Amino acid sequence: MKVTAIGTGYVGLVTGACLAEMGNHVVCLDVNAEKIRILNEGQIPIHEPGLLEIVRRNVAAGRLQFTTDVDQAVNHGTIMFIGVGTPPDEDGSADLQYVLAAARSIGQRMTDYKVIVDKSTVPVGTADRVRAAVAEELAKRGSTLNFSVVSNPEFLKEGAAVEDFMKPDRIIVGSDDEQATLFMRALYSPFTRNHDRMIVMDLRSAEFTKYAANAMLATRISFMNELALLAERVGADIELVRRGIGSDPRIGYSFLYAGAGYGGSCFPKDVKALIRAAEGEGIPLRVLTAVEEANERQKLLLVDKVVERFGGDLAGRHFALWGLAFKPNTDDMREAPALVIVQELLKRGATLAAYDPVAMPEAQRLLGHLDGLRFCDSAEAALGDADALLLVTEWKEFRTPDFDGIKSALKQPVVFDGRNQWEPALMQAMGLEHHGIGRGGQSMR
C-alpha cells in the first residue's frame, strides 16, 4: 500500500519505518529540513533501539523515502498518517496547530481518495476539526473529492517503540466509514496474523482511549510514589509491597515502581491536556490533579534527601549524577526529573558532574549554560571527588556497577538511589550508605 507519514518524530518515523518493513511504500514528510537531511544521510534524529537498522534496510530496498516536498508526500499516499507534535498550550491544553496545518496541506493538494489518520495524541473532537479543515480547503478549490478521517492513536513506549509497533498489544481504530476501516484492516493485517488485535470503535472513543491509557499509567506511578513516602515513615519496604500487590492479577506488576517521578513527552503533557479538557466541560478530574501534583513533588524528593543528609546549604558540596534522560533507552529529556534535580542542587550551591549513556548531547543543549555543572564521558569519571552519587535514570549499565570502585572514588560512601536499583542490604555489605525511595528501614547508613 502507499502510505505517507507526516512528521518524523517518535510517532511518525517509527510508524513509517515499521510499515515499510511490512512491504508498504512509505514517504515520510517533515518541514524540518535538518531532520530530512539526517535521514537521507542514513542516520536518525532520535535514539530508539532497532530503528536505525529498519530505516536503512527499507531505504536500501526502495520502500522508504524522506522528503520536505509536501506535494510529493500528499500525492503519494492513499493512507495519510498525521504524526506531528501536539505540545501543551499555555493553559496545558493540547496545541493542535500542527495537526490542523497538516490537514489543510492535504486538503489543498489531494487529487484522489485519502484516508487521513490522526496518529498524534489529540483531544476528543480533533477528528471533526481535521475533517472540517480538509473539507474547507477542498471547498476553496471547488472540489468534491471523497476522503475519510480515522483515529489511530499510538501506544509506543520510548525505548521499546519498534517492538511495540511490530508486536502490538492492541490496535485502536476509530472510524465511522466502512471503506476506511477496511483500508486500516488491510494495512495492519501483518501485525495481527496470530490473532486479531484491532479494536474498532467510534472516533471520539478512540481519541479518548489514548488519554485514558496514559492517565491510568501516570496514576499508578504517582500512587506508588505517594505510598513510598508513607512506607519510608512507617518502616515498610515499598519494593516488598510492590511484589505483594503486583501478584494480584487484578493489579499486576507494570508501572508500580516508586522512583524520582515520571517525565517524557507523553504522561505530563497528556495528563495536563485531559485535566484542561475536563475543566472545559465543567468536570474537575480531582484524581488526575493529585497525580500531577504528586509527580511534581516527587521530582524534588532526591534533593530533599540530599538536604536531609548534608544540610540546606550545599556550597562546597560536589555530587555525581548518573542518568539524565527521563527513562532508559532514549535521549529524550522532556520533563525529565533530572532537569529539576540539577537546577535545585545548583541553586543550593552544589557543583555537579553528570553522565548519561545516550542523552549527553541533549543534556548539554538544555543545561550546558549552567555554572557548576560538568558533563563526563563515563560513569566512573563523574564519581571523582564527589560527596555522594545520585542515580536518576535506571540504565542497564548502572545495575551492577563496580561498587568497590564507587566507594573508593567518592569522598563519602553515600548513594542516593532514585530508582531503587540497588538492594539496601547489599549496599550496606559493600560499605555504602544507601538512600532509596520508600525502602523504610532498609535505607541505611
XYZ file of C-alpha atoms in Angstrom:
445
model
C 0.000 0.000 0.000
C 1.079 3.607 -0.498
C 1.475 5.411 2.826
C 2.545 8.915 3.799
C 3.686 9.741 7.331
C 3.640 13.450 8.151
C 6.183 14.147 10.884
C 9.430 12.274 11.561
C 9.491 12.285 15.356
C 8.988 9.229 17.550
C 5.491 8.598 16.203
C 5.818 9.377 12.501
C 9.258 7.861 11.944
C 8.562 4.627 13.819
C 5.198 4.283 12.072
C 6.643 4.905 8.632
C 9.666 2.646 9.069
C 7.717 -0.271 10.535
C 5.045 -0.092 7.835
C 7.774 -0.084 5.186
C 9.251 -3.164 6.848
C 5.999 -4.964 6.006
C 6.283 -4.184 2.304
C 4.402 -0.886 2.055
C 5.842 2.015 0.060
C 6.181 4.847 2.567
C 7.086 8.508 2.153
C 7.917 10.400 5.358
C 7.402 14.154 5.250
C 8.800 16.790 7.574
C 9.085 20.571 7.267
C 12.329 20.395 9.275
C 14.955 20.202 6.541
C 17.681 19.252 9.021
C 15.787 16.131 10.113
C 15.283 15.080 6.496
C 18.970 15.697 5.728
C 19.977 13.440 8.647
C 17.586 10.724 7.495
C 18.713 10.908 3.876
C 22.320 10.554 5.049
C 21.475 7.234 6.683
C 21.119 8.408 10.284
C 18.100 9.084 12.513
C 17.372 12.244 14.554
C 16.259 10.331 17.678
C 17.629 7.461 19.743
C 15.358 4.446 19.509
C 16.759 0.895 19.732
C 16.382 -1.082 16.496
C 15.008 1.817 14.461
C 18.161 2.765 12.562
C 18.567 -0.730 11.137
C 14.956 -0.806 9.916
C 15.279 2.641 8.340
C 18.482 1.761 6.489
C 17.146 -1.605 5.309
C 13.952 -0.150 3.859
C 15.633 2.880 2.299
C 18.006 0.480 0.527
C 15.018 -1.597 -0.625
C 13.317 1.492 -2.047
C 10.300 1.206 0.238
C 11.087 4.204 2.462
C 11.757 7.787 1.384
C 12.161 11.085 3.215
C 11.211 14.485 1.834
C 10.323 18.082 2.610
C 8.247 18.231 -0.593
C 4.611 18.492 0.527
C 3.257 17.988 -2.995
C 5.191 14.722 -3.391
C 4.095 13.444 0.014
C 0.391 14.210 -0.451
C 0.287 12.830 -3.981
C 1.968 9.611 -2.867
C -0.122 8.218 -0.041
C -3.604 6.777 -0.084
C -3.298 6.452 3.679
C -2.006 9.688 5.229
C -0.757 9.469 8.831
C -0.559 12.726 10.766
C 2.131 12.202 13.408
C 3.160 15.762 14.230
C 3.667 17.259 17.674
C 0.826 18.384 19.936
C 2.745 20.424 22.523
C 0.958 21.837 25.573
C -0.506 25.294 25.117
C -0.082 27.956 27.805
C -3.038 26.566 29.759
C -1.870 22.952 29.412
C -4.347 22.027 26.683
C -3.074 20.326 23.507
C -1.944 22.728 20.778
C -3.417 21.428 17.515
C -1.920 23.981 15.141
C 0.460 21.452 13.538
C -2.209 18.776 13.183
C -4.618 21.195 11.522
C -1.864 22.638 9.320
C -1.141 19.104 8.089
C -4.839 18.558 7.417
C -5.078 21.781 5.435
C -1.999 20.844 3.394
C -3.700 17.574 2.431
C -6.931 19.353 1.507
C -5.054 21.853 -0.651
C -3.259 19.188 -2.693
C -5.166 15.890 -2.745
C -6.327 14.668 -6.147
C -7.854 11.318 -5.169
C -9.425 9.487 -2.221
C -7.460 9.692 1.030
C -7.733 8.003 4.399
C -6.427 10.663 6.784
C -5.262 9.092 10.040
C -4.766 11.020 13.268
C -1.779 9.231 14.833
C -0.765 12.072 17.139
C -2.216 12.196 20.632
C -5.150 14.571 20.245
C -8.152 15.681 22.324
C -11.631 14.306 21.796
C -13.220 16.005 18.804
C -9.994 16.515 16.837
C -11.145 14.229 14.016
C -14.097 16.550 13.470
C -11.754 19.526 13.261
C -9.448 17.700 10.844
C -12.415 16.743 8.673
C -13.628 20.353 8.677
C -10.164 21.699 7.789
C -9.800 19.332 4.835
C -13.366 19.998 3.653
C -12.797 23.750 3.837
C -9.712 23.537 1.629
C -11.494 21.300 -0.852
C -14.407 23.743 -0.990
C -11.989 26.588 -1.795
C -10.868 24.536 -4.773
C -14.432 23.716 -5.788
C -13.580 20.016 -5.339
C -15.950 17.241 -4.299
C -13.234 14.621 -3.719
C -14.095 11.990 -1.133
C -11.950 11.367 1.955
C -12.183 9.679 5.344
C -10.763 10.617 8.751
C -9.662 7.896 11.143
C -8.307 7.999 14.695
C -5.474 5.514 15.269
C -3.700 6.534 18.496
C -0.196 5.242 19.124
C 0.780 3.224 22.188
C 4.549 3.244 21.754
C 6.914 3.295 24.713
C 10.057 5.297 24.036
C 12.951 2.877 24.180
C 10.727 -0.002 23.007
C 8.754 1.698 20.238
C 9.801 -0.624 17.421
C 8.892 -3.737 19.399
C 5.594 -2.163 20.465
C 4.694 -1.370 16.850
C 5.747 -4.739 15.466
C 4.082 -6.735 18.263
C 1.172 -4.572 19.427
C -0.983 -5.403 22.428
C -3.887 -3.741 20.646
C -4.553 -1.545 17.630
C -7.236 1.062 18.283
C -9.059 2.346 15.210
C -11.735 4.991 15.459
C -13.761 5.079 12.266
C -17.287 5.809 11.092
C -16.550 4.789 7.489
C -16.569 1.162 6.333
C -14.173 1.742 3.438
C -11.617 3.441 5.677
C -11.917 0.631 8.231
C -11.175 -1.927 5.510
C -8.062 0.026 4.489
C -6.856 0.037 8.108
C -7.513 -3.686 8.494
C -5.508 -4.394 5.358
C -2.651 -2.141 6.469
C -2.371 -3.748 9.911
C -3.063 -7.340 8.850
C 0.655 -8.322 9.012
C 0.657 -7.348 12.696
C -2.464 -9.319 13.594
C -1.867 -12.691 11.926
C -1.616 -14.575 15.234
C -4.928 -13.167 16.440
C -6.994 -10.079 15.739
C -5.697 -7.237 17.891
C -7.685 -4.489 16.188
C -10.440 -2.840 18.209
C -12.713 -0.689 16.064
C -14.790 1.987 17.767
C -16.203 5.438 17.114
C -13.806 8.315 16.574
C -14.311 10.079 19.882
C -13.922 6.913 21.918
C -10.631 6.166 20.142
C -9.330 9.651 20.862
C -10.378 9.343 24.493
C -8.801 5.882 24.858
C -5.281 7.231 24.318
C -5.631 9.887 27.018
C -7.301 7.430 29.375
C -4.467 4.919 28.965
C -1.700 7.416 29.706
C -3.666 8.903 32.601
C -4.102 5.447 34.146
C -0.384 4.634 33.878
C 0.603 8.014 35.320
C -1.843 7.419 38.158
C -0.234 4.079 39.022
C 3.202 5.702 39.177
C 2.121 8.613 41.371
C 0.084 6.307 43.585
C 3.143 4.161 44.282
C 5.310 7.215 44.811
C 2.891 8.506 47.433
C 2.797 5.104 49.134
C 6.598 5.105 49.108
C 6.643 8.326 51.126
C 4.435 6.715 53.736
C 6.326 3.406 53.667
C 9.529 5.229 54.494
C 7.939 6.874 57.516
C 6.377 3.718 58.950
C 9.347 1.432 58.272
C 7.894 -0.598 55.408
C 9.792 -1.502 52.213
C 7.909 -0.332 49.116
C 9.692 -2.914 46.947
C 8.265 -5.744 49.014
C 4.876 -4.031 48.958
C 5.107 -3.774 45.141
C 5.711 -7.510 44.854
C 2.879 -8.224 47.230
C 0.242 -6.190 45.432
C 1.601 -6.884 41.939
C 0.985 -10.592 42.447
C -2.739 -9.824 42.467
C -3.814 -10.377 38.826
C -6.305 -7.535 39.158
C -3.362 -5.183 39.746
C -0.282 -6.656 38.014
C 3.339 -5.516 38.245
C 3.585 -2.905 35.480
C 4.130 0.762 36.336
C 4.300 0.127 40.087
C 7.904 1.176 40.614
C 8.486 4.007 43.057
C 11.105 6.494 41.957
C 12.011 10.085 41.237
C 8.868 10.840 39.209
C 7.783 10.366 35.611
C 8.680 12.582 32.676
C 8.846 12.359 28.899
C 6.764 13.612 26.027
C 3.521 11.816 26.886
C 2.464 11.438 30.507
C 2.997 15.043 31.717
C 1.514 16.554 28.566
C -1.431 14.177 28.296
C -2.382 14.399 31.973
C -2.416 18.198 31.703
C -4.430 18.113 28.485
C -7.036 15.756 29.942
C -7.389 17.892 33.064
C -7.866 21.034 30.951
C -10.344 19.318 28.630
C -12.396 18.181 31.630
C -12.340 21.668 33.111
C -13.745 22.940 29.819
C -16.673 20.566 30.302
C -17.145 21.632 33.916
C -15.941 18.285 35.298
C -12.883 18.589 37.574
C -10.680 15.490 37.483
C -9.565 15.522 41.104
C -7.652 12.244 40.947
C -5.583 13.359 37.946
C -4.942 16.755 39.508
C -3.497 14.930 42.512
C -1.461 12.689 40.193
C 0.122 15.744 38.579
C 0.819 17.416 41.922
C 2.309 14.241 43.394
C 4.630 13.850 40.413
C 5.936 17.400 40.621
C 6.640 16.886 44.322
C 8.354 13.560 43.628
C 10.888 15.187 41.324
C 12.220 17.060 44.358
C 12.465 14.003 46.594
C 16.114 13.213 45.849
C 17.008 16.831 46.539
C 15.147 16.637 49.854
C 17.113 13.516 50.762
C 20.395 15.213 49.904
C 19.432 18.219 52.053
C 18.415 15.960 54.930
C 21.800 14.243 54.757
C 24.120 17.190 54.015
C 22.141 20.260 55.107
C 20.331 23.012 53.244
C 23.450 24.956 52.304
C 25.294 22.789 49.791
C 28.048 25.283 49.000
C 31.299 23.371 48.750
C 29.497 20.067 48.145
C 30.029 18.182 44.904
C 27.782 15.394 43.621
C 27.872 12.830 40.832
C 24.714 12.201 38.774
C 24.155 9.031 36.806
C 21.355 9.310 34.254
C 19.759 12.382 32.679
C 17.162 11.068 30.195
C 13.644 10.705 31.561
C 13.914 6.909 31.148
C 16.430 4.368 29.821
C 16.932 3.611 26.113
C 16.116 7.130 24.961
C 17.825 10.504 24.703
C 14.564 12.302 25.447
C 14.816 14.783 28.326
C 11.399 16.388 28.062
C 10.020 16.846 31.592
C 12.862 14.656 32.916
C 13.264 14.618 36.724
C 16.977 15.256 36.172
C 16.182 18.778 34.930
C 14.601 19.655 38.275
C 17.212 17.846 40.363
C 20.169 19.516 38.625
C 18.764 23.024 38.897
C 17.687 22.642 42.529
C 21.084 21.315 43.660
C 22.912 24.075 41.796
C 20.567 26.646 43.331
C 21.621 25.404 46.784
C 25.295 25.953 45.967
C 26.395 22.451 44.954
C 28.500 21.550 41.944
C 27.702 18.517 39.802
C 29.342 16.039 37.457
C 26.810 14.245 35.241
C 26.830 11.281 32.873
C 24.212 9.587 30.689
C 24.938 6.824 28.156
C 22.883 8.442 25.373
C 21.415 11.808 26.380
C 24.613 13.860 26.764
C 24.136 15.992 23.597
C 20.546 16.810 24.567
C 21.575 17.476 28.174
C 24.293 19.844 27.038
C 21.781 21.664 24.848
C 19.350 22.109 27.755
C 21.699 22.501 30.706
C 25.103 23.367 29.277
C 24.742 27.041 30.161
C 24.514 26.358 33.910
C 27.523 27.201 36.038
C 28.656 24.428 38.349
C 27.587 21.572 36.058
C 30.175 19.435 34.291
C 29.460 16.633 31.814
C 31.586 13.499 31.858
C 32.456 10.851 29.264
C 31.837 7.908 31.581
C 30.063 6.934 34.778
C 33.394 6.432 36.504
C 34.667 9.871 35.505
C 31.670 11.514 37.176
C 32.492 9.976 40.571
C 35.797 11.682 41.227
C 35.892 13.869 44.346
C 32.096 13.679 44.791
C 30.467 13.756 48.237
C 27.776 11.346 47.020
C 26.319 9.647 43.957
C 22.752 10.258 42.756
C 21.228 7.619 40.475
C 18.488 9.357 38.487
C 17.855 7.114 35.439
C 17.933 3.315 35.624
C 20.129 2.463 32.639
C 21.189 -1.191 32.459
C 24.858 -0.315 32.778
C 24.131 1.069 36.254
C 22.513 -2.121 37.556
C 25.660 -3.909 38.728
C 28.485 -1.363 38.708
C 31.811 -1.708 40.480
C 30.626 -0.887 43.989
C 34.172 -1.042 45.373
C 35.158 1.463 42.706
C 32.245 3.727 43.641
C 33.214 3.595 47.305
C 36.862 4.386 46.669
C 36.106 7.220 44.211
C 33.619 9.066 46.413
C 34.793 11.324 49.224
C 31.990 9.822 51.300
C 30.452 6.400 50.595
C 26.920 7.777 50.097
C 24.487 6.869 47.292
C 21.016 8.246 46.626
C 19.171 5.613 44.636
C 16.383 7.436 42.823
C 15.105 4.305 41.056
C 15.513 1.637 43.760
C 18.029 -0.045 41.508
C 20.187 -1.445 44.280
C 19.321 -3.570 47.297
C 19.967 -1.738 50.578
C 21.355 -4.853 52.292
C 23.915 -5.297 49.507
C 24.889 -1.656 49.741
C 25.414 -1.999 53.465
C 27.533 -5.103 52.938
C 29.637 -3.137 50.427
C 30.132 -0.351 52.967
C 27.914 2.128 51.149
C 25.345 4.352 52.818
C 22.187 3.838 50.764
C 19.173 6.163 50.493
C 16.380 4.710 48.362
C 12.777 5.633 47.701
C 10.332 4.196 50.234
C 12.679 1.499 51.464
C 11.668 2.185 55.070
C 14.095 0.595 57.494
C 16.044 -0.776 54.518
C 17.559 2.586 53.563
C 20.539 2.874 55.857
C 23.786 4.486 56.788
